[in-house]
PDB file of C-alpha atoms in Angstrom:
ATOM      1  CA  UNK Y   1       3.151  25.399   6.613  1.00 58.00           C
ATOM      2  CA  UNK Y   2       3.029  23.336   9.787  1.00 65.00           C
ATOM      3  CA  UNK Y   3      -0.539  22.213   9.257  1.00 76.00           C
ATOM      4  CA  UNK Y   4       0.333  21.202   5.684  1.00 81.00           C
ATOM      5  CA  UNK Y   5       3.107  19.044   7.051  1.00 82.00           C
ATOM      6  CA  UNK Y   6       0.549  17.429   9.359  1.00 87.00           C
ATOM      7  CA  UNK Y   7      -1.740  16.820   6.402  1.00 88.00           C
ATOM      8  CA  UNK Y   8       1.132  15.194   4.528  1.00 89.00           C
ATOM      9  CA  UNK Y   9       1.683  12.768   7.385  1.00 90.00           C
ATOM     10  CA  UNK Y  10      -2.041  12.038   7.474  1.00 89.00           C
ATOM     11  CA  UNK Y  11      -1.997  11.351   3.717  1.00 90.00           C
ATOM     12  CA  UNK Y  12       0.981   9.023   4.016  1.00 90.00           C
ATOM     13  CA  UNK Y  13      -0.617   7.167   6.936  1.00 91.00           C
ATOM     14  CA  UNK Y  14      -3.854   6.665   5.046  1.00 92.00           C
ATOM     15  CA  UNK Y  15      -2.013   5.449   1.938  1.00 91.00           C
ATOM     16  CA  UNK Y  16       0.094   3.020   3.957  1.00 91.00           C
ATOM     17  CA  UNK Y  17      -2.862   1.697   5.915  1.00 93.00           C
ATOM     18  CA  UNK Y  18      -4.749   1.036   2.652  1.00 91.00           C
ATOM     19  CA  UNK Y  19      -1.664  -0.704   1.244  1.00 89.00           C
ATOM     20  CA  UNK Y  20      -1.372  -2.860   4.378  1.00 90.00           C
ATOM     21  CA  UNK Y  21      -5.031  -3.840   4.244  1.00 90.00           C
ATOM     22  CA  UNK Y  22      -4.719  -4.742   0.562  1.00 86.00           C
ATOM     23  CA  UNK Y  23      -1.567  -6.726   1.272  1.00 85.00           C
ATOM     24  CA  UNK Y  24      -3.158  -8.720   4.113  1.00 85.00           C
ATOM     25  CA  UNK Y  25      -6.275  -9.294   2.036  1.00 83.00           C
ATOM     26  CA  UNK Y  26      -4.198 -10.672  -0.839  1.00 78.00           C
ATOM     27  CA  UNK Y  27      -1.926 -12.683   1.425  1.00 74.00           C
ATOM     28  CA  UNK Y  28      -4.772 -14.510   3.125  1.00 75.00           C
ATOM     29  CA  UNK Y  29      -6.725 -15.093  -0.045  1.00 71.00           C
ATOM     30  CA  UNK Y  30      -3.736 -16.912  -1.579  1.00 65.00           C
ATOM     31  CA  UNK Y  31      -3.993 -20.666  -1.642  1.00 64.00           C
ATOM     32  CA  UNK Y  32      -1.643 -23.136  -3.190  1.00 64.00           C
ATOM     33  CA  UNK Y  33      -2.831 -23.429  -6.759  1.00 69.00           C
ATOM     34  CA  UNK Y  34      -2.584 -26.417  -9.012  1.00 77.00           C
ATOM     35  CA  UNK Y  35      -2.961 -25.073 -12.524  1.00 82.00           C
ATOM     36  CA  UNK Y  36      -0.652 -22.819 -14.502  1.00 86.00           C
ATOM     37  CA  UNK Y  37      -2.648 -20.682 -16.843  1.00 86.00           C
ATOM     38  CA  UNK Y  38      -0.784 -18.937 -19.620  1.00 88.00           C
ATOM     39  CA  UNK Y  39      -2.628 -16.225 -21.462  1.00 86.00           C
ATOM     40  CA  UNK Y  40      -1.665 -14.067 -24.393  1.00 85.00           C
ATOM     41  CA  UNK Y  41      -3.444 -10.827 -25.155  1.00 82.00           C
ATOM     42  CA  UNK Y  42      -6.043 -11.513 -22.450  1.00 78.00           C
ATOM     43  CA  UNK Y  43      -7.057 -14.884 -23.841  1.00 81.00           C
ATOM     44  CA  UNK Y  44      -6.156 -18.178 -22.209  1.00 82.00           C
ATOM     45  CA  UNK Y  45      -3.645 -19.970 -24.399  1.00 82.00           C
ATOM     46  CA  UNK Y  46      -2.537 -22.921 -22.302  1.00 83.00           C
ATOM     47  CA  UNK Y  47      -3.444 -24.626 -19.058  1.00 84.00           C
ATOM     48  CA  UNK Y  48      -0.794 -26.822 -17.520  1.00 84.00           C
ATOM     49  CA  UNK Y  49      -0.851 -28.794 -14.233  1.00 83.00           C
ATOM     50  CA  UNK Y  50       1.599 -27.485 -11.669  1.00 81.00           C
ATOM     51  CA  UNK Y  51       2.549 -30.918 -10.381  1.00 80.00           C
ATOM     52  CA  UNK Y  52       3.961 -32.189 -13.687  1.00 81.00           C
ATOM     53  CA  UNK Y  53       7.433 -31.052 -14.676  1.00 84.00           C
ATOM     54  CA  UNK Y  54       7.303 -29.490 -18.168  1.00 84.00           C
ATOM     55  CA  UNK Y  55       8.983 -26.958 -20.305  1.00 86.00           C
ATOM     56  CA  UNK Y  56       6.720 -24.978 -22.606  1.00 84.00           C
ATOM     57  CA  UNK Y  57       7.731 -22.608 -25.347  1.00 86.00           C
ATOM     58  CA  UNK Y  58       5.048 -20.050 -26.008  1.00 85.00           C
ATOM     59  CA  UNK Y  59       5.275 -18.297 -29.340  1.00 84.00           C
ATOM     60  CA  UNK Y  60       3.161 -15.420 -30.557  1.00 82.00           C
ATOM     61  CA  UNK Y  61       3.589 -12.718 -33.145  1.00 82.00           C
ATOM     62  CA  UNK Y  62       4.943 -10.510 -30.391  1.00 82.00           C
ATOM     63  CA  UNK Y  63       7.718 -12.825 -29.255  1.00 85.00           C
ATOM     64  CA  UNK Y  64       8.745 -16.002 -27.521  1.00 87.00           C
ATOM     65  CA  UNK Y  65       8.837 -17.042 -23.861  1.00 88.00           C
ATOM     66  CA  UNK Y  66       9.940 -20.322 -22.344  1.00 90.00           C
ATOM     67  CA  UNK Y  67       8.062 -21.371 -19.210  1.00 89.00           C
ATOM     68  CA  UNK Y  68       9.471 -24.030 -16.928  1.00 88.00           C
ATOM     69  CA  UNK Y  69       7.351 -25.940 -14.413  1.00 87.00           C
ATOM     70  CA  UNK Y  70       9.425 -27.963 -12.011  1.00 84.00           C
ATOM     71  CA  UNK Y  71       8.827 -29.251  -8.505  1.00 80.00           C
ATOM     72  CA  UNK Y  72       5.535 -27.413  -8.028  1.00 80.00           C
ATOM     73  CA  UNK Y  73       6.815 -23.975  -9.055  1.00 84.00           C
ATOM     74  CA  UNK Y  74       6.610 -22.153 -12.352  1.00 87.00           C
ATOM     75  CA  UNK Y  75       8.952 -19.606 -13.821  1.00 88.00           C
ATOM     76  CA  UNK Y  76       9.906 -18.043 -17.143  1.00 89.00           C
ATOM     77  CA  UNK Y  77      13.424 -19.156 -17.972  1.00 88.00           C
ATOM     78  CA  UNK Y  78      13.950 -17.265 -21.217  1.00 86.00           C
ATOM     79  CA  UNK Y  79      12.374 -14.592 -23.368  1.00 86.00           C
ATOM     80  CA  UNK Y  80      13.406 -12.733 -26.457  1.00 86.00           C
ATOM     81  CA  UNK Y  81      12.257  -9.353 -25.166  1.00 80.00           C
ATOM     82  CA  UNK Y  82      14.530  -6.475 -24.327  1.00 76.00           C
ATOM     83  CA  UNK Y  83      14.295  -5.995 -20.586  1.00 75.00           C
ATOM     84  CA  UNK Y  84      13.831  -9.624 -19.347  1.00 80.00           C
ATOM     85  CA  UNK Y  85      11.759  -8.556 -16.364  1.00 81.00           C
ATOM     86  CA  UNK Y  86       9.734 -11.772 -16.562  1.00 83.00           C
ATOM     87  CA  UNK Y  87      12.884 -13.901 -16.526  1.00 86.00           C
ATOM     88  CA  UNK Y  88      14.181 -12.142 -13.421  1.00 83.00           C
ATOM     89  CA  UNK Y  89      10.825 -12.541 -11.697  1.00 84.00           C
ATOM     90  CA  UNK Y  90      10.965 -15.103  -8.912  1.00 81.00           C
ATOM     91  CA  UNK Y  91       9.204 -18.471  -9.347  1.00 85.00           C
ATOM     92  CA  UNK Y  92       5.497 -18.642  -8.511  1.00 86.00           C
ATOM     93  CA  UNK Y  93       3.403 -21.379  -6.926  1.00 80.00           C
ATOM     94  CA  UNK Y  94       0.500 -19.832  -5.000  1.00 78.00           C
ATOM     95  CA  UNK Y  95      -2.973 -19.178  -6.387  1.00 75.00           C
ATOM     96  CA  UNK Y  96      -3.185 -15.693  -7.854  1.00 75.00           C
ATOM     97  CA  UNK Y  97       0.536 -15.163  -8.203  1.00 80.00           C
ATOM     98  CA  UNK Y  98       1.522 -13.846 -11.615  1.00 85.00           C
ATOM     99  CA  UNK Y  99       4.429 -13.303 -13.934  1.00 88.00           C
ATOM    100  CA  UNK Y 100       3.779 -10.696 -16.574  1.00 86.00           C
ATOM    101  CA  UNK Y 101       5.671 -10.047 -19.779  1.00 85.00           C
ATOM    102  CA  UNK Y 102       4.418  -6.641 -20.889  1.00 82.00           C
ATOM    103  CA  UNK Y 103       6.030  -6.483 -24.351  1.00 83.00           C
ATOM    104  CA  UNK Y 104       4.599  -9.874 -25.344  1.00 84.00           C
ATOM    105  CA  UNK Y 105       1.234  -9.323 -23.625  1.00 84.00           C
ATOM    106  CA  UNK Y 106       1.842 -12.642 -21.865  1.00 87.00           C
ATOM    107  CA  UNK Y 107       0.575 -13.431 -18.401  1.00 88.00           C
ATOM    108  CA  UNK Y 108       1.324 -16.566 -16.375  1.00 88.00           C
ATOM    109  CA  UNK Y 109      -1.115 -17.066 -13.490  1.00 86.00           C
ATOM    110  CA  UNK Y 110      -1.476 -19.821 -10.935  1.00 84.00           C
ATOM    111  CA  UNK Y 111      -5.067 -20.843 -10.533  1.00 77.00           C
ATOM    112  CA  UNK Y 112      -6.740 -22.649  -7.675  1.00 61.00           C
ATOM    113  CA  UNK Y 113      -8.892 -25.712  -8.284  1.00 53.00           C
ATOM    114  CA  UNK Y 114     -12.189 -23.882  -7.848  1.00 48.00           C
ATOM    115  CA  UNK Y 115     -11.442 -21.561 -10.731  1.00 43.00           C
ATOM    116  CA  UNK Y 116     -10.427 -24.120 -13.323  1.00 37.00           C
TER     117      UNK Y 116
ATOM    118  CA  UNK A   1       5.328  33.297 -19.155  1.00 58.00           C
ATOM    119  CA  UNK A   2       5.610  36.408 -21.259  1.00 64.00           C
ATOM    120  CA  UNK A   3       5.738  35.536 -24.920  1.00 77.00           C
ATOM    121  CA  UNK A   4       5.382  32.502 -27.139  1.00 85.00           C
ATOM    122  CA  UNK A   5       9.025  32.230 -28.178  1.00 88.00           C
ATOM    123  CA  UNK A   6      10.222  32.335 -24.612  1.00 86.00           C
ATOM    124  CA  UNK A   7       7.631  29.786 -23.644  1.00 85.00           C
ATOM    125  CA  UNK A   8       8.598  27.484 -26.472  1.00 89.00           C
ATOM    126  CA  UNK A   9      12.296  27.609 -25.612  1.00 90.00           C
ATOM    127  CA  UNK A  10      11.570  27.152 -21.961  1.00 88.00           C
ATOM    128  CA  UNK A  11       9.329  24.109 -22.419  1.00 91.00           C
ATOM    129  CA  UNK A  12      11.943  22.616 -24.756  1.00 94.00           C
ATOM    130  CA  UNK A  13      14.708  22.928 -22.165  1.00 94.00           C
ATOM    131  CA  UNK A  14      12.548  21.454 -19.415  1.00 94.00           C
ATOM    132  CA  UNK A  15      11.397  18.597 -21.664  1.00 95.00           C
ATOM    133  CA  UNK A  16      15.044  17.835 -22.286  1.00 95.00           C
ATOM    134  CA  UNK A  17      15.687  17.802 -18.514  1.00 94.00           C
ATOM    135  CA  UNK A  18      12.833  15.365 -17.989  1.00 95.00           C
ATOM    136  CA  UNK A  19      13.969  13.109 -20.851  1.00 94.00           C
ATOM    137  CA  UNK A  20      17.512  13.016 -19.471  1.00 94.00           C
ATOM    138  CA  UNK A  21      16.188  12.090 -16.042  1.00 94.00           C
ATOM    139  CA  UNK A  22      14.134   9.284 -17.598  1.00 91.00           C
ATOM    140  CA  UNK A  23      17.281   8.026 -19.316  1.00 90.00           C
ATOM    141  CA  UNK A  24      19.350   8.220 -16.118  1.00 91.00           C
ATOM    142  CA  UNK A  25      16.614   6.290 -14.340  1.00 88.00           C
ATOM    143  CA  UNK A  26      16.610   3.575 -17.011  1.00 84.00           C
ATOM    144  CA  UNK A  27      20.338   3.058 -16.409  1.00 86.00           C
ATOM    145  CA  UNK A  28      19.814   2.313 -12.717  1.00 82.00           C
ATOM    146  CA  UNK A  29      19.538  -1.393 -11.864  1.00 77.00           C
ATOM    147  CA  UNK A  30      16.072  -2.624 -10.879  1.00 72.00           C
ATOM    148  CA  UNK A  31      15.594  -2.174  -7.150  1.00 71.00           C
ATOM    149  CA  UNK A  32      13.656  -5.347  -6.541  1.00 70.00           C
ATOM    150  CA  UNK A  33      13.340  -7.680  -9.522  1.00 64.00           C
ATOM    151  CA  UNK A  34      10.417  -9.635  -8.036  1.00 64.00           C
ATOM    152  CA  UNK A  35       8.102  -6.706  -8.579  1.00 70.00           C
ATOM    153  CA  UNK A  36       8.492  -4.856 -11.873  1.00 71.00           C
ATOM    154  CA  UNK A  37       7.792  -1.160 -11.936  1.00 73.00           C
ATOM    155  CA  UNK A  38       9.564   0.056  -8.824  1.00 84.00           C
ATOM    156  CA  UNK A  39      11.182   3.322  -9.829  1.00 85.00           C
ATOM    157  CA  UNK A  40      12.485   6.536  -8.350  1.00 88.00           C
ATOM    158  CA  UNK A  41      10.322   8.722 -10.584  1.00 89.00           C
ATOM    159  CA  UNK A  42      13.090  11.230 -11.209  1.00 93.00           C
ATOM    160  CA  UNK A  43      11.334  12.979 -14.141  1.00 94.00           C
ATOM    161  CA  UNK A  44       8.571  13.867 -11.722  1.00 95.00           C
ATOM    162  CA  UNK A  45      10.961  16.385 -10.106  1.00 95.00           C
ATOM    163  CA  UNK A  46      10.634  18.483 -13.240  1.00 95.00           C
ATOM    164  CA  UNK A  47       6.870  18.023 -13.416  1.00 96.00           C
ATOM    165  CA  UNK A  48       6.436  19.047  -9.758  1.00 95.00           C
ATOM    166  CA  UNK A  49       8.672  22.063 -10.340  1.00 95.00           C
ATOM    167  CA  UNK A  50       6.634  23.212 -13.375  1.00 94.00           C
ATOM    168  CA  UNK A  51       3.344  22.585 -11.564  1.00 94.00           C
ATOM    169  CA  UNK A  52       4.403  24.857  -8.670  1.00 93.00           C
ATOM    170  CA  UNK A  53       6.387  27.436 -10.521  1.00 91.00           C
ATOM    171  CA  UNK A  54       3.966  27.808 -13.428  1.00 90.00           C
ATOM    172  CA  UNK A  55       0.771  25.855 -13.983  1.00 91.00           C
ATOM    173  CA  UNK A  56      -0.761  22.549 -14.905  1.00 93.00           C
ATOM    174  CA  UNK A  57      -0.510  23.555 -18.590  1.00 92.00           C
ATOM    175  CA  UNK A  58       3.302  23.626 -18.591  1.00 92.00           C
ATOM    176  CA  UNK A  59       3.512  20.492 -16.435  1.00 95.00           C
ATOM    177  CA  UNK A  60       1.162  18.538 -18.712  1.00 95.00           C
ATOM    178  CA  UNK A  61       2.915  19.674 -21.910  1.00 94.00           C
ATOM    179  CA  UNK A  62       6.362  18.666 -20.682  1.00 95.00           C
ATOM    180  CA  UNK A  63       5.045  15.423 -19.228  1.00 95.00           C
ATOM    181  CA  UNK A  64       3.501  14.465 -22.572  1.00 95.00           C
ATOM    182  CA  UNK A  65       6.551  15.445 -24.643  1.00 94.00           C
ATOM    183  CA  UNK A  66       8.782  13.456 -22.304  1.00 94.00           C
ATOM    184  CA  UNK A  67       6.525  10.425 -22.488  1.00 93.00           C
ATOM    185  CA  UNK A  68       6.320  10.516 -26.275  1.00 93.00           C
ATOM    186  CA  UNK A  69      10.093  10.922 -26.715  1.00 93.00           C
ATOM    187  CA  UNK A  70      10.994   8.231 -24.201  1.00 90.00           C
ATOM    188  CA  UNK A  71       8.589   5.763 -25.789  1.00 89.00           C
ATOM    189  CA  UNK A  72       9.954   6.520 -29.264  1.00 89.00           C
ATOM    190  CA  UNK A  73      13.524   6.121 -28.092  1.00 86.00           C
ATOM    191  CA  UNK A  74      13.373   3.202 -25.663  1.00 81.00           C
ATOM    192  CA  UNK A  75       9.877   1.731 -25.563  1.00 76.00           C
ATOM    193  CA  UNK A  76       7.110   0.336 -27.738  1.00 74.00           C
ATOM    194  CA  UNK A  77       3.443   0.968 -28.390  1.00 75.00           C
ATOM    195  CA  UNK A  78       2.433  -1.048 -25.311  1.00 75.00           C
ATOM    196  CA  UNK A  79       4.626   0.819 -22.857  1.00 80.00           C
ATOM    197  CA  UNK A  80       3.172   4.054 -24.241  1.00 86.00           C
ATOM    198  CA  UNK A  81      -0.321   3.153 -23.039  1.00 88.00           C
ATOM    199  CA  UNK A  82       0.885   2.142 -19.553  1.00 86.00           C
ATOM    200  CA  UNK A  83       2.958   5.256 -19.154  1.00 88.00           C
ATOM    201  CA  UNK A  84       0.216   7.500 -20.484  1.00 93.00           C
ATOM    202  CA  UNK A  85      -2.329   6.078 -18.083  1.00 94.00           C
ATOM    203  CA  UNK A  86       0.049   6.551 -15.162  1.00 93.00           C
ATOM    204  CA  UNK A  87       1.028  10.062 -16.174  1.00 94.00           C
ATOM    205  CA  UNK A  88      -2.551  11.260 -16.701  1.00 96.00           C
ATOM    206  CA  UNK A  89      -3.797   9.916 -13.359  1.00 96.00           C
ATOM    207  CA  UNK A  90      -0.802  11.209 -11.401  1.00 96.00           C
ATOM    208  CA  UNK A  91      -0.886  14.660 -12.998  1.00 96.00           C
ATOM    209  CA  UNK A  92      -4.631  15.014 -12.394  1.00 96.00           C
ATOM    210  CA  UNK A  93      -4.405  14.009  -8.736  1.00 96.00           C
ATOM    211  CA  UNK A  94      -1.320  16.186  -8.091  1.00 95.00           C
ATOM    212  CA  UNK A  95      -3.054  19.134  -9.683  1.00 96.00           C
ATOM    213  CA  UNK A  96      -6.220  18.678  -7.602  1.00 95.00           C
ATOM    214  CA  UNK A  97      -4.292  18.175  -4.342  1.00 93.00           C
ATOM    215  CA  UNK A  98      -2.218  21.272  -5.026  1.00 93.00           C
ATOM    216  CA  UNK A  99      -5.416  23.247  -5.653  1.00 93.00           C
ATOM    217  CA  UNK A 100      -6.803  22.318  -2.233  1.00 90.00           C
ATOM    218  CA  UNK A 101      -3.765  24.080  -0.721  1.00 87.00           C
ATOM    219  CA  UNK A 102      -3.811  21.660   2.221  1.00 88.00           C
ATOM    220  CA  UNK A 103      -0.691  19.741   1.287  1.00 91.00           C
ATOM    221  CA  UNK A 104       2.999  20.564   0.903  1.00 92.00           C
ATOM    222  CA  UNK A 105       5.130  19.812  -2.170  1.00 94.00           C
ATOM    223  CA  UNK A 106       6.080  16.481  -0.593  1.00 94.00           C
ATOM    224  CA  UNK A 107       2.466  15.478  -0.017  1.00 94.00           C
ATOM    225  CA  UNK A 108       1.530  16.344  -3.592  1.00 95.00           C
ATOM    226  CA  UNK A 109       4.528  14.445  -4.947  1.00 96.00           C
ATOM    227  CA  UNK A 110       3.650  11.356  -2.831  1.00 95.00           C
ATOM    228  CA  UNK A 111       0.142  11.364  -4.282  1.00 95.00           C
ATOM    229  CA  UNK A 112       1.721  11.625  -7.732  1.00 95.00           C
ATOM    230  CA  UNK A 113       4.025   8.666  -7.159  1.00 94.00           C
ATOM    231  CA  UNK A 114       1.285   6.410  -5.839  1.00 95.00           C
ATOM    232  CA  UNK A 115      -1.175   7.429  -8.571  1.00 95.00           C
ATOM    233  CA  UNK A 116       1.394   6.857 -11.284  1.00 94.00           C
ATOM    234  CA  UNK A 117       1.722   3.235 -10.210  1.00 93.00           C
ATOM    235  CA  UNK A 118      -2.063   2.932  -9.764  1.00 93.00           C
ATOM    236  CA  UNK A 119      -2.655   4.235 -13.278  1.00 94.00           C
ATOM    237  CA  UNK A 120      -0.225   1.758 -14.763  1.00 91.00           C
ATOM    238  CA  UNK A 121      -1.815  -1.143 -12.894  1.00 90.00           C
ATOM    239  CA  UNK A 122      -5.261  -0.095 -14.053  1.00 92.00           C
ATOM    240  CA  UNK A 123      -4.025   0.058 -17.664  1.00 91.00           C
ATOM    241  CA  UNK A 124      -2.391  -3.380 -17.296  1.00 87.00           C
ATOM    242  CA  UNK A 125      -5.592  -4.896 -15.859  1.00 87.00           C
ATOM    243  CA  UNK A 126      -7.566  -3.642 -18.863  1.00 87.00           C
ATOM    244  CA  UNK A 127      -4.963  -4.355 -21.560  1.00 83.00           C
ATOM    245  CA  UNK A 128      -3.981  -7.825 -20.333  1.00 78.00           C
ATOM    246  CA  UNK A 129      -7.399  -8.747 -19.020  1.00 73.00           C
ATOM    247  CA  UNK A 130      -5.914 -10.156 -15.821  1.00 71.00           C
ATOM    248  CA  UNK A 131      -7.038  -8.699 -12.512  1.00 71.00           C
ATOM    249  CA  UNK A 132      -4.338 -10.660 -10.668  1.00 72.00           C
ATOM    250  CA  UNK A 133      -1.858  -7.917 -11.587  1.00 78.00           C
ATOM    251  CA  UNK A 134      -3.486  -5.981  -8.772  1.00 80.00           C
ATOM    252  CA  UNK A 135      -1.418  -8.128  -6.396  1.00 80.00           C
ATOM    253  CA  UNK A 136       1.494  -5.843  -7.151  1.00 84.00           C
ATOM    254  CA  UNK A 137      -0.389  -2.809  -5.920  1.00 88.00           C
ATOM    255  CA  UNK A 138       0.438  -2.937  -2.152  1.00 88.00           C
ATOM    256  CA  UNK A 139       4.179  -3.071  -2.848  1.00 88.00           C
ATOM    257  CA  UNK A 140       3.914  -0.411  -5.539  1.00 90.00           C
ATOM    258  CA  UNK A 141       1.968   1.825  -3.172  1.00 92.00           C
ATOM    259  CA  UNK A 142       4.768   1.723  -0.627  1.00 92.00           C
ATOM    260  CA  UNK A 143       7.451   2.204  -3.275  1.00 92.00           C
ATOM    261  CA  UNK A 144       5.456   5.070  -4.798  1.00 93.00           C
ATOM    262  CA  UNK A 145       5.270   6.749  -1.374  1.00 94.00           C
ATOM    263  CA  UNK A 146       9.009   6.426  -0.758  1.00 93.00           C
ATOM    264  CA  UNK A 147       9.802   7.689  -4.273  1.00 94.00           C
ATOM    265  CA  UNK A 148       7.323  10.543  -3.787  1.00 94.00           C
ATOM    266  CA  UNK A 149       9.027  11.662  -0.560  1.00 94.00           C
ATOM    267  CA  UNK A 150      12.401  11.736  -2.325  1.00 95.00           C
ATOM    268  CA  UNK A 151      11.024  13.547  -5.391  1.00 96.00           C
ATOM    269  CA  UNK A 152       9.139  16.003  -3.175  1.00 95.00           C
ATOM    270  CA  UNK A 153      12.253  17.046  -1.284  1.00 95.00           C
ATOM    271  CA  UNK A 154      14.184  17.377  -4.553  1.00 95.00           C
ATOM    272  CA  UNK A 155      11.335  19.577  -5.826  1.00 95.00           C
ATOM    273  CA  UNK A 156      11.484  21.769  -2.689  1.00 94.00           C
ATOM    274  CA  UNK A 157      15.238  22.256  -3.117  1.00 94.00           C
ATOM    275  CA  UNK A 158      14.850  23.059  -6.813  1.00 93.00           C
ATOM    276  CA  UNK A 159      12.057  25.532  -6.141  1.00 93.00           C
ATOM    277  CA  UNK A 160      14.039  27.178  -3.341  1.00 92.00           C
ATOM    278  CA  UNK A 161      17.214  27.728  -5.364  1.00 91.00           C
ATOM    279  CA  UNK A 162      15.389  28.997  -8.438  1.00 88.00           C
ATOM    280  CA  UNK A 163      13.036  31.277  -6.495  1.00 84.00           C
ATOM    281  CA  UNK A 164      14.852  34.440  -7.572  1.00 80.00           C
ATOM    282  CA  UNK A 165      15.416  33.308 -11.127  1.00 76.00           C
ATOM    283  CA  UNK A 166      13.252  35.134 -13.632  1.00 71.00           C
ATOM    284  CA  UNK A 167      12.103  32.856 -16.389  1.00 67.00           C
TER     285      UNK A 167
END
């Protein structure tokens, strides 16, 4: 029993170390992006510059989301889905940051210059 | 378990437990709204219990019935695929870790929690075609570990107090 407990702690340590490495890797690979890429169903639907204030309504057969770009940050301000997880998501501005709306298969990603 | 009728009734009752726990969990407010998907994993208490008390067969059956019912009641076709992917990966890993006999209930449940999140992320990467969703994984790993510790201890308590109960 005692050695199993030790194994548990080992397992947790390994998991947490992997998570930390992943986290640091992601953190340092993030750069300030300049394009907002909105994709539906895995396909890019719109590309909008992050430095221009706009409000974009994205409609698909699955539903509607309103994306607001203001002052260099992007966020989803309204959606007609049930749980509104994407609306509660905090605003994004760095390359690689994402807001996902699972029921509408909609993804908002910030892209760096080199990728666009 | 002895006979089919008993088995059927038993699995029905435990499926109901798991469904109720899913429902209770859906009533709780989101823990951290910036990262979707952080959950306690309460239904996993039942799955862990079945896995230890009986076998992978019972655990998998109840897990699948719960998933199907919850999706029909509260979800949609998309959430079904995410949940299925998470459930299959977490059950497989828990089963294998239990088989090695090197880990306690808590260790097994932690692996289940982390793998559930990993499975959902993998499904999301494929379904949405966006690998950036992987950015959520570090946070979800930590939350899966914490949830797994809680679920594991609940499982130990449940197993302890039903040890003399003959099913």
